């Protein structure tokens, strides 16, 4: 039998870990609808589906994280942070990280440089006031950033961005900003989102199929020494069967061993302190 292909690891992780696991929750809540069209505020059913995230999904997911004793990173639009103070307190008191995610979940590509700066300044200030800590991590709404975004993040003292998709291990921008890249496959919107009108998503996937999709990618990323970045939205992944799906994934990943479950800040600080940890892609490798 042919042995499995085993390239050298792309990254040397702490304490002998074979991969990092960054669990992210993008708590878009009401901004899911309002950033698309403010008049959706009068669509009470659509709005209530969005509110399910902060009101029901987050508490349930926090309970799961308590149960498993695992850390996560919550990217929260500052409009949502202001509207849900008890949720923010529950996230912060458990030691999870809060990162920036716009104010009203603005699409950065639609903003002028001045508008983008104003949104970052406002959202950074609101999160700092509410959590008592200045955020160091940023996830762009819809993951898309502008050419000026890395410079702006650096100027506002951000340590890392978690929006790009050019690799599957962290890298450093020319200005020193650290990038923790993600990918669309490890996102729940594509798998689970549905709304009749406005039309969001398509037919929600069976959890077993999604588990298989994510587990296969996790196992291979672990073999290849990568950074597994899973991005979930509480209005989708806070539904009961999907909480079970996440529980199964986290439990099995931990049982697999040599997995570093870490917040974005911990990963970025490790990357900054260990520039030699990253192994560049080498076309001469077997
Ligand atoms: Zn978002």
Short mmCIF file of C-alpha atoms and ligand atoms in Angstrom, two decimals:
data_model
loop_
_atom_site.label_atom_id
_atom_site.label_comp_id
_atom_site.label_asym_id
_atom_site.label_seq_id
_atom_site.Cartn_x
_atom_site.Cartn_y
_atom_site.Cartn_z
CA UNK A 1 0.00 0.00 0.00
CA UNK A 2 1.23 3.49 -0.79
CA UNK A 3 2.00 5.52 2.29
CA UNK A 4 0.08 8.74 2.85
CA UNK A 5 1.69 11.84 1.42
CA UNK A 6 3.27 13.69 4.38
CA UNK A 7 4.88 16.99 3.47
CA UNK A 8 6.94 18.75 6.15
CA UNK A 9 4.78 20.91 8.44
CA UNK A 10 4.13 24.46 7.25
CA UNK A 11 4.41 25.84 10.75
CA UNK A 12 6.08 24.90 14.02
CA UNK A 13 3.40 25.29 16.69
CA UNK A 14 4.02 25.60 20.47
CA UNK A 15 4.44 22.62 22.79
CA UNK A 16 4.71 20.08 19.99
CA UNK A 17 1.23 20.80 18.62
CA UNK A 18 0.69 19.70 15.06
CA UNK A 19 -1.82 22.45 14.25
CA UNK A 20 -3.63 25.44 15.69
CA UNK A 21 -7.43 25.59 16.03
CA UNK A 22 -8.93 29.09 16.10
CA UNK A 23 -12.66 29.01 16.77
CA UNK A 24 -14.32 32.27 15.69
CA UNK A 25 -17.85 33.51 16.22
CA UNK A 26 -18.92 36.44 14.07
CA UNK A 27 -21.81 37.86 16.11
CA UNK A 28 -23.46 39.90 13.36
CA UNK A 29 -26.92 39.81 14.98
CA UNK A 30 -29.28 42.50 13.67
CA UNK A 31 -26.57 43.99 11.43
CA UNK A 32 -26.89 40.91 9.20
CA UNK A 33 -30.08 42.52 7.89
CA UNK A 34 -29.56 46.21 8.70
CA UNK A 35 -26.24 46.49 6.87
CA UNK A 36 -27.94 45.20 3.75
CA UNK A 37 -30.99 47.47 3.99
CA UNK A 38 -31.98 49.62 7.00
CA UNK A 39 -35.68 49.33 6.05
CA UNK A 40 -35.49 45.64 6.98
CA UNK A 41 -35.91 46.89 10.58
CA UNK A 42 -39.67 46.62 9.97
CA UNK A 43 -39.43 42.96 8.85
CA UNK A 44 -39.95 41.56 12.28
CA UNK A 45 -39.48 37.90 11.41
CA UNK A 46 -36.25 38.49 9.52
CA UNK A 47 -35.00 40.68 12.37
CA UNK A 48 -35.98 38.11 14.98
CA UNK A 49 -33.97 35.45 13.16
CA UNK A 50 -30.95 37.78 13.34
CA UNK A 51 -31.57 38.49 17.05
CA UNK A 52 -31.64 34.76 17.77
CA UNK A 53 -27.81 34.89 17.49
CA UNK A 54 -27.04 37.26 20.39
CA UNK A 55 -30.08 36.27 22.48
CA UNK A 56 -30.12 32.46 22.21
CA UNK A 57 -27.17 31.26 20.14
CA UNK A 58 -24.38 33.00 22.05
CA UNK A 59 -25.47 31.89 25.57
CA UNK A 60 -25.81 28.32 24.35
CA UNK A 61 -22.42 28.37 22.61
CA UNK A 62 -20.79 29.93 25.69
CA UNK A 63 -22.26 27.08 27.70
CA UNK A 64 -20.68 24.56 25.32
CA UNK A 65 -17.31 26.32 25.59
CA UNK A 66 -17.61 26.25 29.41
CA UNK A 67 -18.46 22.56 29.25
CA UNK A 68 -15.45 21.77 27.07
CA UNK A 69 -13.18 24.39 28.67
CA UNK A 70 -12.12 25.78 25.31
CA UNK A 71 -11.38 29.39 24.24
CA UNK A 72 -12.88 31.31 21.32
CA UNK A 73 -12.63 34.65 19.56
CA UNK A 74 -15.80 36.71 19.09
CA UNK A 75 -15.81 39.32 16.31
CA UNK A 76 -18.63 41.72 17.15
CA UNK A 77 -19.88 44.78 15.22
CA UNK A 78 -19.86 47.61 17.77
CA UNK A 79 -23.56 48.33 17.11
CA UNK A 80 -24.29 44.80 18.39
CA UNK A 81 -21.93 45.22 21.36
CA UNK A 82 -23.88 48.33 22.40
CA UNK A 83 -27.27 46.64 22.04
CA UNK A 84 -26.36 43.45 23.93
CA UNK A 85 -24.43 44.43 27.07
CA UNK A 86 -25.21 41.22 28.99
CA UNK A 87 -23.94 39.12 26.10
CA UNK A 88 -20.71 41.12 26.02
CA UNK A 89 -20.25 40.75 29.75
CA UNK A 90 -20.77 36.98 29.50
CA UNK A 91 -18.19 36.69 26.70
CA UNK A 92 -15.59 38.85 28.48
CA UNK A 93 -15.95 37.36 31.96
CA UNK A 94 -15.26 33.90 30.52
CA UNK A 95 -11.94 35.11 29.11
CA UNK A 96 -12.83 34.86 25.44
CA UNK A 97 -11.35 37.41 23.08
CA UNK A 98 -13.43 40.18 21.49
CA UNK A 99 -12.28 41.44 18.09
CA UNK A 100 -13.53 44.26 15.85
CA UNK A 101 -15.96 43.64 13.00
CA UNK A 102 -17.13 47.09 11.85
CA UNK A 103 -19.86 49.12 13.51
CA UNK A 104 -22.87 48.21 11.37
CA UNK A 105 -21.07 45.35 9.54
CA UNK A 106 -20.14 47.74 6.73
CA UNK A 107 -18.77 46.35 3.47
CA UNK A 108 -15.33 47.98 3.39
CA UNK A 109 -15.25 48.02 -0.42
CA UNK A 110 -18.22 50.40 -0.33
CA UNK A 111 -16.51 52.89 1.99
CA UNK A 112 -14.19 55.75 1.10
CA UNK A 113 -10.83 55.74 2.94
CA UNK A 114 -12.18 58.48 5.23
CA UNK A 115 -15.34 56.50 5.99
CA UNK A 116 -13.36 53.33 6.65
CA UNK A 117 -11.13 55.21 9.09
CA UNK A 118 -14.15 56.70 10.87
CA UNK A 119 -15.80 53.27 11.24
CA UNK A 120 -12.61 51.70 12.61
CA UNK A 121 -12.08 54.56 15.06
CA UNK A 122 -15.68 54.40 16.28
CA UNK A 123 -15.89 50.61 16.57
CA UNK A 124 -12.51 50.33 18.29
CA UNK A 125 -13.54 52.97 20.84
CA UNK A 126 -16.91 51.36 21.57
CA UNK A 127 -15.42 47.88 22.05
CA UNK A 128 -12.71 49.28 24.31
CA UNK A 129 -15.30 51.08 26.44
CA UNK A 130 -17.59 48.05 26.73
CA UNK A 131 -14.98 45.31 27.25
CA UNK A 132 -12.38 47.35 29.14
CA UNK A 133 -9.73 46.24 26.65
CA UNK A 134 -8.67 47.68 23.33
CA UNK A 135 -9.29 45.07 20.63
CA UNK A 136 -6.14 43.72 18.92
CA UNK A 137 -7.83 41.56 16.27
CA UNK A 138 -9.93 42.51 13.26
CA UNK A 139 -12.17 40.51 10.95
CA UNK A 140 -13.55 42.43 7.97
CA UNK A 141 -17.29 42.05 7.38
CA UNK A 142 -17.65 39.58 4.46
CA UNK A 143 -13.87 39.02 4.89
CA UNK A 144 -13.09 41.63 2.18
CA UNK A 145 -10.50 44.34 2.84
CA UNK A 146 -9.25 47.36 0.87
CA UNK A 147 -5.66 48.14 -0.15
CA UNK A 148 -5.43 50.66 2.69
CA UNK A 149 -6.87 48.41 5.41
CA UNK A 150 -3.60 46.82 6.69
CA UNK A 151 -2.04 50.28 7.11
CA UNK A 152 -5.11 51.56 8.92
CA UNK A 153 -5.17 48.56 11.27
CA UNK A 154 -1.50 49.10 12.09
CA UNK A 155 -2.13 52.78 12.75
CA UNK A 156 -4.88 51.86 15.23
CA UNK A 157 -2.46 49.44 16.98
CA UNK A 158 -4.14 46.24 15.83
CA UNK A 159 -1.93 43.17 16.14
CA UNK A 160 -3.68 40.99 13.59
CA UNK A 161 -6.18 40.78 10.76
CA UNK A 162 -8.20 37.59 10.20
CA UNK A 163 -9.74 38.35 6.82
CA UNK A 164 -7.50 37.18 3.98
CA UNK A 165 -7.29 33.77 2.32
CA UNK A 166 -3.85 33.59 0.70
CA UNK A 167 -2.43 30.81 2.85
CA UNK A 168 -3.44 28.28 5.50
CA UNK A 169 -0.85 29.34 8.06
CA UNK A 170 -0.34 32.86 9.48
CA UNK A 171 1.93 35.35 7.75
CA UNK A 172 3.15 38.88 8.34
CA UNK A 173 2.27 41.89 6.18
CA UNK A 174 5.14 44.20 5.14
CA UNK A 175 4.10 46.68 7.88
CA UNK A 176 4.29 44.02 10.61
CA UNK A 177 0.55 43.34 10.85
CA UNK A 178 -0.05 39.63 11.30
CA UNK A 179 -2.55 37.84 9.11
CA UNK A 180 -4.45 34.76 10.31
CA UNK A 181 -6.07 33.59 7.08
CA UNK A 182 -9.41 31.82 6.78
CA UNK A 183 -11.32 30.17 3.94
CA UNK A 184 -14.94 29.95 2.80
CA UNK A 185 -15.13 26.17 3.26
CA UNK A 186 -14.72 26.60 7.04
CA UNK A 187 -17.71 28.95 7.38
CA UNK A 188 -21.26 28.12 8.38
CA UNK A 189 -23.09 30.69 6.20
CA UNK A 190 -22.52 28.62 3.04
CA UNK A 191 -23.76 25.52 4.85
CA UNK A 192 -26.66 26.74 6.94
CA UNK A 193 -27.97 30.21 6.01
CA UNK A 194 -31.49 30.57 4.71
CA UNK A 195 -34.02 33.39 4.60
CA UNK A 196 -36.97 33.61 2.21
CA UNK A 197 -36.92 37.35 1.56
CA UNK A 198 -34.43 38.93 1.34
CA UNK A 199 -33.15 35.67 -0.14
CA UNK A 200 -30.14 34.47 1.82
CA UNK A 201 -28.38 31.14 1.38
CA UNK A 202 -29.94 28.06 -0.14
CA UNK A 203 -31.08 24.70 1.24
CA UNK A 204 -29.51 24.21 4.71
CA UNK A 205 -27.04 21.34 4.76
CA UNK A 206 -27.37 18.18 6.80
CA UNK A 207 -25.09 18.40 9.88
CA UNK A 208 -23.53 15.03 9.06
CA UNK A 209 -22.35 16.32 5.68
CA UNK A 210 -20.95 19.46 7.29
CA UNK A 211 -19.18 17.46 9.97
CA UNK A 212 -17.57 15.36 7.24
CA UNK A 213 -16.54 18.46 5.27
CA UNK A 214 -14.95 20.16 8.28
CA UNK A 215 -13.45 17.02 9.82
CA UNK A 216 -11.67 16.02 6.63
CA UNK A 217 -10.20 19.50 6.33
CA UNK A 218 -9.21 19.50 10.02
CA UNK A 219 -7.44 16.15 9.81
CA UNK A 220 -5.52 17.11 6.68
CA UNK A 221 -4.64 20.55 8.08
CA UNK A 222 -3.35 18.85 11.21
CA UNK A 223 -1.24 16.51 9.09
CA UNK A 224 0.14 19.47 7.12
CA UNK A 225 0.83 21.69 10.17
CA UNK A 226 -1.76 24.36 9.32
CA UNK A 227 -3.93 26.83 11.23
CA UNK A 228 -7.57 25.64 11.24
CA UNK A 229 -9.77 28.74 11.41
CA UNK A 230 -13.47 27.93 11.79
CA UNK A 231 -15.92 30.85 11.48
CA UNK A 232 -19.44 30.45 12.83
CA UNK A 233 -22.42 32.77 13.17
CA UNK A 234 -24.48 32.25 16.34
CA UNK A 235 -27.82 32.80 14.53
CA UNK A 236 -26.89 29.74 12.43
CA UNK A 237 -24.60 27.61 14.59
CA UNK A 238 -26.50 28.31 17.82
CA UNK A 239 -29.37 26.09 16.60
CA UNK A 240 -29.48 22.87 18.65
CA UNK A 241 -28.35 20.25 16.14
CA UNK A 242 -25.49 22.51 15.05
CA UNK A 243 -24.33 23.01 18.64
CA UNK A 244 -24.13 19.21 18.78
CA UNK A 245 -22.17 19.25 15.51
CA UNK A 246 -19.69 21.73 16.99
CA UNK A 247 -19.46 19.71 20.20
CA UNK A 248 -18.61 16.60 18.22
CA UNK A 249 -16.03 18.42 16.12
CA UNK A 250 -14.28 20.03 19.11
CA UNK A 251 -14.35 16.84 21.16
CA UNK A 252 -12.94 14.69 18.37
CA UNK A 253 -10.33 17.29 17.46
CA UNK A 254 -9.14 17.37 21.07
CA UNK A 255 -9.11 13.57 21.29
CA UNK A 256 -6.98 13.46 18.13
CA UNK A 257 -4.26 15.18 20.20
CA UNK A 258 -1.50 17.72 19.57
CA UNK A 259 -3.99 20.48 18.73
CA UNK A 260 -3.43 24.00 20.04
CA UNK A 261 -6.85 25.59 20.70
CA UNK A 262 -6.12 29.31 20.82
CA UNK A 263 -7.63 32.77 20.57
CA UNK A 264 -6.52 34.98 17.71
CA UNK A 265 -4.42 37.15 20.01
CA UNK A 266 -2.46 34.15 21.31
CA UNK A 267 -1.77 32.94 17.78
CA UNK A 268 -0.70 36.40 16.62
CA UNK A 269 1.58 36.90 19.64
CA UNK A 270 3.18 33.52 19.04
CA UNK A 271 3.72 34.36 15.35
CA UNK A 272 5.25 37.72 16.27
CA UNK A 273 7.59 36.10 18.80
CA UNK A 274 8.60 33.19 16.54
CA UNK A 275 9.29 34.44 13.02
CA UNK A 276 11.17 31.21 12.34
CA UNK A 277 8.04 29.11 12.96
CA UNK A 278 6.64 29.65 9.48
CA UNK A 279 7.98 27.45 6.69
CA UNK A 280 7.70 29.10 3.31
CA UNK A 281 6.32 27.11 0.40
CA UNK A 282 9.28 25.65 -1.43
CA UNK A 283 8.93 24.35 -4.98
CA UNK A 284 12.02 22.15 -4.46
CA UNK A 285 10.29 20.07 -1.78
CA UNK A 286 9.26 16.52 -2.67
ZN1 LIG B 1 -19.86 39.25 9.87
#
